Structures are given as C-alpha cells and as structure tokens.
Amino acid sequence: MVLLRCEAVRWVDDEPQPGLVEVRFTDANQQQWTFIDKWSVFSGDGLAPNSRYPVEVGILCDTTPTGSTPDASDTVKISVTPWGLESLEGRTEFEVWADQLATS
C-alpha cells in the first residue's frame, strides 16, 4: 500500500460522522491541493476537534508504473481514487516527489 504524505490542517465539522478534516499537500510543481473528507479516510492516529493541528496523515494512492524504481529526486504520478477521493478542485491525479510517498 502506498501513502501520500499530507497534513491535516483543521477540523471542519462533526457531521457527517465521524467528522470532517481538511488535508493539504503540495505537488512537485509547487501547487497546493486540498481535500475535505471524513478523518477515517486518511491514515494516521484518530483525529478530533481538539487535536493539535497540523497533523501528518497519509492518503492511499496508486502509482503509475514507470518501469524503474524512483529515487527521492524523481517525480511519480499518482491517483487518489482508491478511496474515491478528489481534491476540492476535482482532481484525482497528481505528480509528486518520490520522497512524498511512504509504504505501509
């Protein structure tokens, strides 16, 4: 499983349960992307309204095969569709630095 490292920056609302958080990351082109979804969609410890934000979390993603193993200076194309996520701008595919990804 591949996770895109992101930051939960704030609690948005208690409804719908279990609560919504705002999560952000910056891609390899220095574009910042924002997601708002149930906190349980994002990896990491359980988030709550009183959590100390920002909190590092991850988004489950698929990578586009390149035929080689990327190093930290390489970019990787990813899709966040495994959880049905999309950014507030409606995007599901991004180009990120390889060191923004983690495996678990």
XYZ file of N, CA and C in Angstrom, residues 5 7 23 34 39 43 52 55-56 58 64 66 68 74 76-77 83-84 91 93-94 97 102:
69
model
N 2.151 11.389 1.738
C 2.256 12.136 2.994
C 1.603 13.510 2.838
N -0.778 16.782 5.310
C -1.049 17.354 6.629
C -2.533 17.626 6.778
N -7.320 18.413 4.620
C -5.984 17.857 4.418
C -5.370 18.521 3.182
N -6.088 20.603 -1.798
C -6.848 20.483 -0.564
C -7.937 19.430 -0.724
N -12.364 11.979 8.619
C -10.987 11.799 9.092
C -10.531 10.358 8.936
N -4.874 8.103 6.664
C -4.113 7.291 7.614
C -3.606 8.170 8.753
N -4.059 18.598 17.961
C -3.120 19.705 17.712
C -2.730 19.685 16.231
N -1.366 17.901 11.602
C -1.038 16.522 11.945
C -0.676 15.797 10.659
N 0.441 15.071 10.659
C 0.809 14.312 9.463
C -0.140 13.141 9.291
N -1.774 10.381 5.863
C -1.496 9.863 4.530
C -2.779 9.613 3.768
N 1.579 5.347 -10.963
C 1.641 4.953 -12.367
C 2.985 4.286 -12.597
N 6.448 3.164 -13.902
C 7.414 3.827 -14.767
C 8.462 2.863 -15.291
N 10.935 1.747 -13.573
C 12.139 1.847 -12.758
C 11.751 2.284 -11.358
N 13.163 12.021 -8.070
C 12.266 11.735 -9.179
C 10.835 12.102 -8.828
N 6.723 11.180 -9.385
C 5.886 9.998 -9.573
C 4.464 10.483 -9.815
N 3.794 9.881 -10.769
C 2.386 10.195 -10.993
C 1.547 9.280 -10.120
N -9.709 5.507 -2.543
C -10.721 5.847 -1.541
C -11.841 6.692 -2.126
N -11.843 6.881 -3.438
C -12.857 7.714 -4.057
C -12.665 9.187 -3.765
N -9.640 17.267 -8.882
C -8.534 16.454 -9.411
C -8.358 15.174 -8.624
N -5.576 12.963 -9.987
C -4.228 12.553 -10.381
C -3.269 13.723 -10.200
N -2.067 13.375 -9.699
C -1.089 14.400 -9.344
C 0.315 13.899 -9.652
N 6.806 14.322 -5.668
C 8.175 13.837 -5.487
C 8.115 12.448 -4.853
N 5.107 6.996 1.030
C 5.531 6.027 2.037
C 4.787 4.726 1.777
